[in-house]
Amino acid sequence: MSAAETIHVDGVWRAAASGAQREVLDPADAKTLAVVSEGGVEDTDAAVAAARRAFDQGPWPRTPVAERAALLRRVAALLQRDRETIALTESRDTGKTLEEGRVDVDDVTNAFRYFADLAAGESAGRVIDAGSPDVHSVVVHEPVGVCAMITPWNYPLLQASWKVAPALVAGNTFVIKPSEVTPLSTVHLVKLLVEAGLPAGAANLVTGAGDPVGARLAEHPDVDLVSFTGGLVSGTKVAQAAAPTVKKVALELGGKNPNVVFADACATAEGFDTAVDQALNAAFIHSGQVCSAGARLIIEESVRERFVAELARRAEKIKLGRGTEDGVECGPLVSAQQLDKTEAYVASALAEGALLRCGGKQPEPSEVRPATGYFYLPTVLDQCHRQMRVVREETFGPILTVESFQTEEEAVTLANDTEYGLAGAVWSADTARARRVAARLRHGTVWINDYHPYLPQAEWGGFGKSGVGRELGPAGLDEYRETKHVYENLRPSPVRWFAG
């Protein structure tokens, strides 16, 4: 396998049919990190055909669940074996810190183990009492078929695992298209699947752009399910392309997530310190390039100035640089395009009346921050309101906006005043109020007195324009299965509706 043979079809690594290649850039210095194949429609069709043959004629869908689960556990062990290598790849490819890369590998490992245990522990089917000893009626799960997976650039390996693990343990075959910006860890994952013993054709990979590769996967008549994680505009196009063939569609889209802080959460020194620290974590981890980022701080007016002043003071101390350097806390944005978008959002916010409390520009170059890198300072924008673009739209950068409220009702109204509904948080020392507000938030995940933890056992999804479908948890497995009712008459007899 040469450096540019990153397309995997029917068990064989190959270059793109057209011979096209793409340079993958290191966002810390904009230099070439790797060269990958730039697949097109021909490569995509070949990959789908291989997945189709593997599902219709191959052994994987007919492999016992216990053996499929055992393969997932082997993959989990291989992920831990290669933990440092994969973490370094993820750090250099996405710009995140090396420690974040290590956490990602561990989370991916846990996802593979969780779905292995979940599937292996299920019963063979749900028996339904048909009211007759001569009838055996059971509801069973079967694999969907050929799954197309389109994954984002911010958490390429983690998001791939949320699709690959449940799809495989359910008995499906798949074609995966990672983001053309950050494809390298997905290539490594497919290598581990092969090493673990997955049959040829069950896992296929096409590296390339969303158009044409993702578009072709979404519309392909031999694809039974398409699972997409990414932005709202692209997700809408995926749904439209999939509609004519009426295939199953799972969309995990964007978010504009509120972090609601009541004054009583800050009544003690420890409470104040924790809420500020978690607001930083919510907004600036991975430079804010997280769909669940707490990019909207909604703070009670009575503590607003004290809270925001301390938040800005700490944000200015965040150590920005190449993710592989010791002591660095936040890396670059993933691309020049993302840097341009961040600059444009800040400019529009200031033009609309926001108050810049910190950041708002690129940092000075240093030994850990090459001048050519896509770095942007953590930015806090105070005195924001819902009419601002920066408050309404998903910025996907190191930008935190600040809004304030005076009553609980106002806090709920502000938090829900968004077309998205992915995640959010509530901070309060009053347990009853925290739970009451959390219950009223129209968001798929709500944290109370915390931000960003996730459990593989819990479903992940959103309301509104944050998508449809669920990942993780039992529902994440069910996304990749069909339900079948098998009715068996043990003593068949004539119906005798008609004379004869």
XYZ file of C-alpha atoms in Angstrom:
500
model
C 0.000 0.000 0.000
C 1.485 3.325 -1.065
C 0.920 6.577 0.817
C -1.872 7.640 -1.531
C -3.723 4.294 -1.692
C -6.368 5.198 0.847
C -9.452 3.795 -0.881
C -10.439 0.370 0.440
C -12.808 -1.698 -1.709
C -13.595 -5.400 -1.307
C -10.532 -5.978 0.891
C -8.054 -4.218 -1.402
C -6.292 -0.883 -0.852
C -6.129 1.152 -4.039
C -5.716 4.589 -5.531
C -8.577 6.568 -7.012
C -9.746 5.386 -10.424
C -8.948 8.830 -11.800
C -5.523 8.890 -10.165
C -6.456 12.110 -8.358
C -4.865 12.893 -5.015
C -5.365 15.419 -2.233
C -2.923 16.940 0.224
C -3.977 16.815 3.868
C -2.644 19.869 5.705
C -1.394 20.226 9.263
C -3.510 23.119 10.622
C -0.714 24.187 12.968
C 1.543 25.291 10.101
C -0.452 24.701 6.872
C 2.198 22.255 5.636
C 1.408 18.948 3.937
C 0.835 16.219 6.484
C -0.142 13.397 4.119
C -1.347 12.648 0.592
C -4.537 10.635 0.092
C -6.553 9.391 -2.864
C -9.285 11.713 -4.115
C -12.117 9.331 -4.879
C -15.007 10.016 -7.218
C -18.256 8.473 -8.410
C -16.539 5.442 -9.975
C -14.776 4.605 -6.721
C -17.969 5.134 -4.749
C -19.971 2.841 -7.022
C -17.287 0.152 -6.720
C -17.349 0.408 -2.929
C -21.149 0.188 -2.774
C -21.118 -2.818 -5.112
C -18.596 -4.557 -2.860
C -20.679 -3.828 0.236
C -23.798 -5.057 -1.563
C -22.145 -8.378 -2.529
C -20.772 -8.798 0.970
C -24.207 -8.309 2.466
C -26.195 -10.388 -0.019
C -23.697 -13.211 -0.511
C -20.959 -12.865 2.087
C -20.624 -14.424 5.537
C -20.824 -11.346 7.767
C -24.630 -10.891 8.046
C -24.954 -14.609 8.772
C -22.154 -14.656 11.338
C -23.513 -15.355 14.852
C -23.867 -12.267 17.025
C -21.380 -13.643 19.554
C -18.701 -13.836 16.849
C -19.490 -10.355 15.563
C -19.217 -9.032 19.118
C -15.902 -10.839 19.557
C -14.527 -9.025 16.483
C -15.516 -5.675 17.981
C -13.647 -6.582 21.151
C -10.557 -7.456 19.097
C -10.788 -4.053 17.432
C -11.009 -2.420 20.861
C -7.810 -4.184 21.920
C -6.039 -3.079 18.726
C -7.148 0.515 19.315
C -5.479 0.436 22.718
C -2.379 -1.167 21.237
C -2.107 1.713 18.743
C -3.332 4.375 21.179
C -0.327 6.694 20.970
C -0.003 6.413 17.194
C -3.684 7.160 16.599
C -3.747 9.989 19.149
C -0.778 11.626 17.439
C -2.457 11.244 14.039
C -5.678 12.755 15.353
C -3.832 15.637 16.994
C -1.826 16.550 13.909
C -4.751 16.070 11.521
C -7.418 18.010 13.455
C -5.258 20.398 15.494
C -6.545 19.226 18.869
C -4.145 18.556 21.734
C -2.428 15.207 22.054
C -4.234 14.583 25.334
C -7.587 15.171 23.611
C -6.488 12.666 20.985
C -5.775 10.088 23.673
C -9.186 10.667 25.236
C -10.781 10.190 21.808
C -9.080 6.806 21.352
C -10.260 5.701 24.785
C -13.817 6.825 24.023
C -13.732 4.954 20.715
C -12.471 1.851 22.503
C -15.327 2.114 25.000
C -17.862 2.471 22.177
C -16.677 -0.740 20.490
C -16.771 -2.626 23.796
C -20.177 -1.235 24.708
C -21.859 -2.264 21.459
C -20.193 -5.672 21.614
C -21.612 -6.252 25.097
C -25.017 -4.797 24.204
C -25.552 -7.016 21.170
C -24.115 -10.152 22.769
C -26.352 -9.727 25.808
C -29.626 -9.370 23.940
C -32.224 -12.109 23.732
C -32.924 -13.877 20.450
C -36.263 -12.123 20.067
C -39.365 -10.860 21.835
C -42.037 -13.540 22.014
C -45.616 -12.340 21.566
C -48.518 -14.286 23.022
C -50.784 -15.014 20.045
C -53.436 -16.598 22.235
C -52.949 -20.075 20.774
C -50.529 -22.908 21.617
C -50.365 -23.685 17.912
C -48.813 -20.318 16.989
C -45.290 -19.129 17.654
C -44.979 -15.347 17.234
C -41.711 -13.487 17.745
C -40.287 -10.056 16.945
C -36.650 -10.166 15.870
C -34.017 -7.691 14.699
C -32.195 -7.995 11.395
C -29.474 -5.847 9.790
C -30.564 -2.994 7.547
C -28.166 -3.888 4.729
C -25.599 -1.605 3.109
C -24.897 1.472 5.230
C -23.311 4.675 3.960
C -21.481 6.658 6.641
C -20.411 10.263 6.170
C -18.397 11.652 9.076
C -17.226 15.149 10.119
C -13.789 16.703 10.437
C -13.801 17.664 14.119
C -13.973 14.202 15.742
C -13.279 11.912 12.781
C -12.428 8.714 14.675
C -14.983 9.136 17.445
C -17.862 9.885 15.084
C -16.856 6.984 12.848
C -16.953 4.603 15.814
C -20.491 5.664 16.741
C -21.583 4.417 13.322
C -19.191 1.567 12.529
C -19.480 -0.332 15.826
C -23.303 -0.670 15.957
C -23.572 -1.229 12.203
C -21.095 -4.100 12.212
C -22.351 -5.847 15.336
C -25.866 -5.699 13.857
C -24.585 -7.554 10.777
C -24.466 -4.763 8.212
C -21.817 -3.933 5.634
C -20.787 -0.358 4.978
C -19.025 2.306 2.946
C -17.536 5.146 4.955
C -16.511 8.575 3.695
C -14.502 10.611 6.201
C -14.128 14.344 5.851
C -11.598 15.208 3.167
C -10.018 17.563 5.703
C -9.263 14.927 8.375
C -9.352 11.398 6.871
C -6.251 9.823 8.407
C -7.580 8.179 11.586
C -10.457 6.595 9.654
C -7.936 4.973 7.321
C -6.207 3.571 10.401
C -9.520 2.267 11.783
C -10.300 0.352 8.593
C -6.836 -1.211 8.749
C -7.629 -2.417 12.269
C -10.953 -3.888 11.127
C -9.098 -5.871 8.483
C -6.468 -6.981 10.994
C -9.208 -8.102 13.379
C -10.565 -10.469 10.715
C -13.526 -8.661 9.162
C -14.403 -10.358 5.846
C -13.553 -8.575 2.601
C -16.274 -6.221 1.424
C -17.852 -5.714 4.828
C -15.909 -2.479 5.395
C -15.208 -0.145 2.480
C -13.633 3.313 2.542
C -13.627 6.086 -0.041
C -11.567 9.192 0.678
C -12.761 12.236 -1.232
C -14.961 15.305 -1.181
C -18.598 15.498 -0.152
C -19.435 16.216 -3.741
C -19.170 13.779 -5.490
C -18.539 10.960 -2.953
C -21.002 11.858 -0.205
C -23.635 12.939 -2.699
C -23.378 9.657 -4.591
C -23.623 7.610 -1.397
C -26.761 9.458 -0.334
C -28.558 8.876 -3.632
C -27.246 5.393 -4.475
C -30.092 2.895 -4.977
C -28.063 0.018 -3.465
C -27.523 1.863 -0.188
C -30.149 0.977 2.432
C -29.217 3.536 5.095
C -27.221 6.754 5.126
C -25.869 8.145 8.379
C -24.477 11.670 8.251
C -22.833 13.829 10.890
C -22.041 17.408 9.942
C -23.572 20.789 9.199
C -27.220 21.649 8.626
C -26.812 22.669 4.960
C -25.044 19.451 3.984
C -27.413 17.355 6.087
C -30.399 18.815 4.271
C -28.821 17.884 0.940
C -28.220 14.320 2.172
C -31.873 13.972 3.179
C -33.037 15.324 -0.177
C -30.742 12.975 -2.117
C -31.885 9.974 -0.076
C -35.605 10.694 -0.415
C -36.246 9.257 -3.916
C -35.037 5.802 -2.821
C -36.806 6.064 0.566
C -33.742 4.787 2.405
C -33.320 5.138 6.142
C -31.615 8.407 7.105
C -29.875 9.353 10.347
C -28.695 12.955 10.660
C -26.615 14.335 13.525
C -26.325 18.014 12.726
C -25.295 21.227 14.417
C -26.051 22.965 17.660
C -26.163 26.402 19.236
C -26.043 25.260 22.793
C -27.009 27.283 25.879
C -25.060 27.115 29.130
C -27.504 28.566 31.688
C -25.953 29.748 34.966
C -28.105 30.845 37.901
C -26.651 33.135 40.542
C -27.034 30.571 43.339
C -24.566 28.297 41.517
C -21.958 30.994 42.195
C -22.883 31.647 45.857
C -19.764 29.936 47.188
C -16.162 30.382 46.077
C -15.997 26.762 44.992
C -19.281 26.978 43.077
C -18.202 30.153 41.296
C -14.814 28.714 40.375
C -16.360 25.487 39.059
C -19.013 27.248 36.973
C -16.414 29.545 35.383
C -14.058 26.653 34.704
C -16.813 24.616 33.065
C -17.938 27.592 30.980
C -14.394 27.716 29.572
C -14.483 23.974 28.925
C -17.909 24.249 27.295
C -16.844 26.964 24.863
C -13.179 26.469 24.090
C -12.283 22.777 24.118
C -10.953 21.871 20.648
C -11.128 25.607 19.825
C -14.920 25.472 20.007
C -15.102 23.084 17.054
C -17.632 20.836 18.784
C -21.279 20.419 17.809
C -22.248 20.393 21.498
C -20.068 23.372 22.464
C -21.598 25.681 25.057
C -21.151 28.691 22.802
C -23.979 30.666 24.450
C -23.447 31.672 28.079
C -26.816 32.692 29.540
C -26.034 34.170 32.942
C -28.229 35.654 35.685
C -27.835 39.434 35.587
C -26.900 39.814 39.260
C -23.614 37.893 38.781
C -23.007 38.737 35.161
C -20.189 41.279 35.457
C -18.227 39.339 38.071
C -18.612 36.070 36.154
C -17.736 37.440 32.722
C -14.746 39.403 34.021
C -13.253 36.271 35.563
C -14.137 34.208 32.502
C -12.330 36.645 30.211
C -9.332 36.818 32.536
C -8.916 33.039 32.441
C -9.609 32.805 28.703
C -6.680 35.134 28.067
C -4.423 32.681 29.898
C -5.332 29.653 27.745
C -2.114 28.344 26.202
C -2.603 28.295 22.455
C -0.299 26.343 20.150
C 0.488 23.180 18.240
C -1.440 20.353 19.855
C 1.572 18.068 20.169
C 3.559 20.568 22.263
C 3.743 20.131 26.032
C 1.625 22.554 28.007
C -0.580 23.586 25.112
C -4.258 23.715 26.102
C -5.894 24.675 22.815
C -4.844 24.054 19.220
C -5.536 25.780 15.906
C -8.711 25.829 13.877
C -8.878 23.002 11.379
C -8.527 25.026 8.172
C -8.081 28.441 6.603
C -11.789 28.383 5.749
C -12.705 27.900 9.404
C -10.370 30.710 10.431
C -11.989 33.041 7.898
C -15.457 32.150 9.196
C -14.415 32.848 12.790
C -13.010 36.253 11.872
C -16.193 37.100 9.973
C -18.448 36.151 12.900
C -16.477 38.295 15.337
C -16.510 41.244 12.947
C -20.265 40.982 12.471
C -20.842 40.750 16.242
C -18.836 43.899 16.914
C -20.659 45.712 14.128
C -23.981 44.707 15.729
C -22.992 46.075 19.140
C -21.286 43.234 21.033
C -18.635 44.166 23.595
C -15.293 42.405 23.132
C -14.029 41.219 26.513
C -11.025 39.226 25.255
C -9.575 37.696 22.091
C -11.025 38.802 18.785
C -7.884 38.293 16.738
C -5.105 35.901 15.776
C -2.307 35.541 18.329
C 1.263 36.603 17.845
C 3.435 33.784 16.399
C 5.710 31.885 18.786
C 7.778 28.709 18.956
C 4.601 26.679 19.444
C 2.436 28.847 17.135
C 3.812 29.043 13.591
C 2.764 32.199 11.760
C 1.220 30.089 8.997
C -1.048 28.164 11.396
C -4.800 28.693 11.714
C -4.776 30.022 15.277
C -7.397 32.321 16.815
C -7.555 33.594 20.372
C -10.378 32.423 22.661
C -12.952 35.198 22.336
C -15.638 36.393 24.758
C -18.358 38.695 23.395
C -20.508 40.387 26.026
C -23.826 42.256 25.721
C -25.115 39.970 22.994
C -28.726 39.480 21.938
C -30.715 37.028 19.830
C -30.812 39.204 16.721
C -27.033 38.851 16.232
C -25.731 36.356 13.667
C -23.076 35.194 16.101
C -25.798 34.193 18.576
C -28.168 32.584 16.057
C -25.746 30.638 13.866
C -23.370 27.801 14.660
C -19.932 29.440 14.666
C -17.828 26.310 15.285
C -14.912 28.373 16.567
C -13.484 29.738 19.848
C -16.288 32.275 20.333
C -18.411 32.585 23.483
C -21.387 34.951 23.479
C -22.925 36.283 26.692
C -26.630 36.951 27.266
C -28.306 37.656 30.614
C -31.629 37.019 32.341
C -33.419 38.047 35.527
C -36.074 35.350 35.969
C -36.258 31.600 35.523
C -38.882 32.002 32.824
C -36.635 34.365 30.903
C -33.739 31.906 31.170
C -35.819 29.095 29.678
C -37.120 31.347 26.905
C -33.594 32.430 25.927
C -32.222 28.895 26.046
C -34.977 27.557 23.807
C -34.892 30.489 21.389
C -32.873 28.661 18.741
C -33.649 26.591 15.668
C -31.223 23.984 16.965
C -31.773 21.626 19.875
C -28.685 19.495 20.429
C -27.365 20.090 23.959
C -27.343 22.487 26.870
C -26.619 22.829 30.562
C -28.172 24.263 33.720
C -26.176 25.425 36.750
C -27.980 25.923 40.065
C -27.552 25.036 43.727
C -31.317 24.532 43.860
C -31.808 20.931 42.739
C -35.531 21.332 42.166
C -35.049 24.381 39.977
C -32.199 22.785 38.021
C -34.322 19.736 37.225
C -37.367 21.880 36.449
C -35.449 24.001 33.961
C -33.699 20.975 32.439
C -37.082 19.359 31.822
C -38.242 22.444 29.908
C -35.197 22.728 27.635
C -35.834 21.478 24.085
C -32.424 19.925 23.615
C -31.390 16.310 23.100
C -28.864 16.263 25.944
C -29.066 18.445 29.057
C -26.354 18.476 31.696
C -26.999 19.716 35.240
C -24.013 21.291 37.009
C -21.631 19.849 34.422
C -20.760 20.197 30.755
C -19.677 17.772 28.019
C -19.647 14.336 29.683
C -21.225 11.613 27.569
C -21.983 7.971 28.216
C -21.915 5.310 25.485
C -25.013 3.811 27.122
C -27.066 7.002 26.613
C -28.688 8.018 23.340
C -27.257 11.070 21.603
C -29.420 13.140 19.296
C -31.226 16.431 19.017
C -34.435 18.346 18.532
C -35.299 20.827 15.791
C -32.646 21.308 13.133
C -30.041 19.387 15.129
C -31.030 16.241 13.290
C -33.027 13.024 13.325
C -32.142 9.608 14.654
C -30.066 8.539 17.625
C -26.498 7.406 18.166
C -25.045 5.508 21.148
C -27.113 3.517 23.615
C -29.662 0.842 22.620
C -31.296 3.271 20.164
C -27.923 3.687 18.426
C -27.874 -0.048 17.742
C -31.502 -0.021 16.610
C -30.675 2.622 13.962
C -28.815 -0.140 12.104
C -31.484 -2.828 12.427
C -34.873 -3.595 10.968
C -37.660 -5.118 13.027
C -39.305 -8.264 11.715
C -42.354 -10.088 13.059
C -42.207 -13.849 12.450
C -45.591 -15.544 12.840
C -45.404 -19.335 12.732
C -48.563 -21.457 12.635
C -47.616 -24.843 14.037
C -50.917 -26.428 12.970
C -52.061 -24.812 9.714
C -55.601 -25.485 8.530
C -57.756 -24.338 5.598
C -59.335 -20.918 5.892
C -62.539 -22.017 4.158
C -63.693 -18.513 3.348
C -64.825 -19.630 -0.047
C -66.718 -22.681 -1.330
C -64.764 -25.172 -3.343
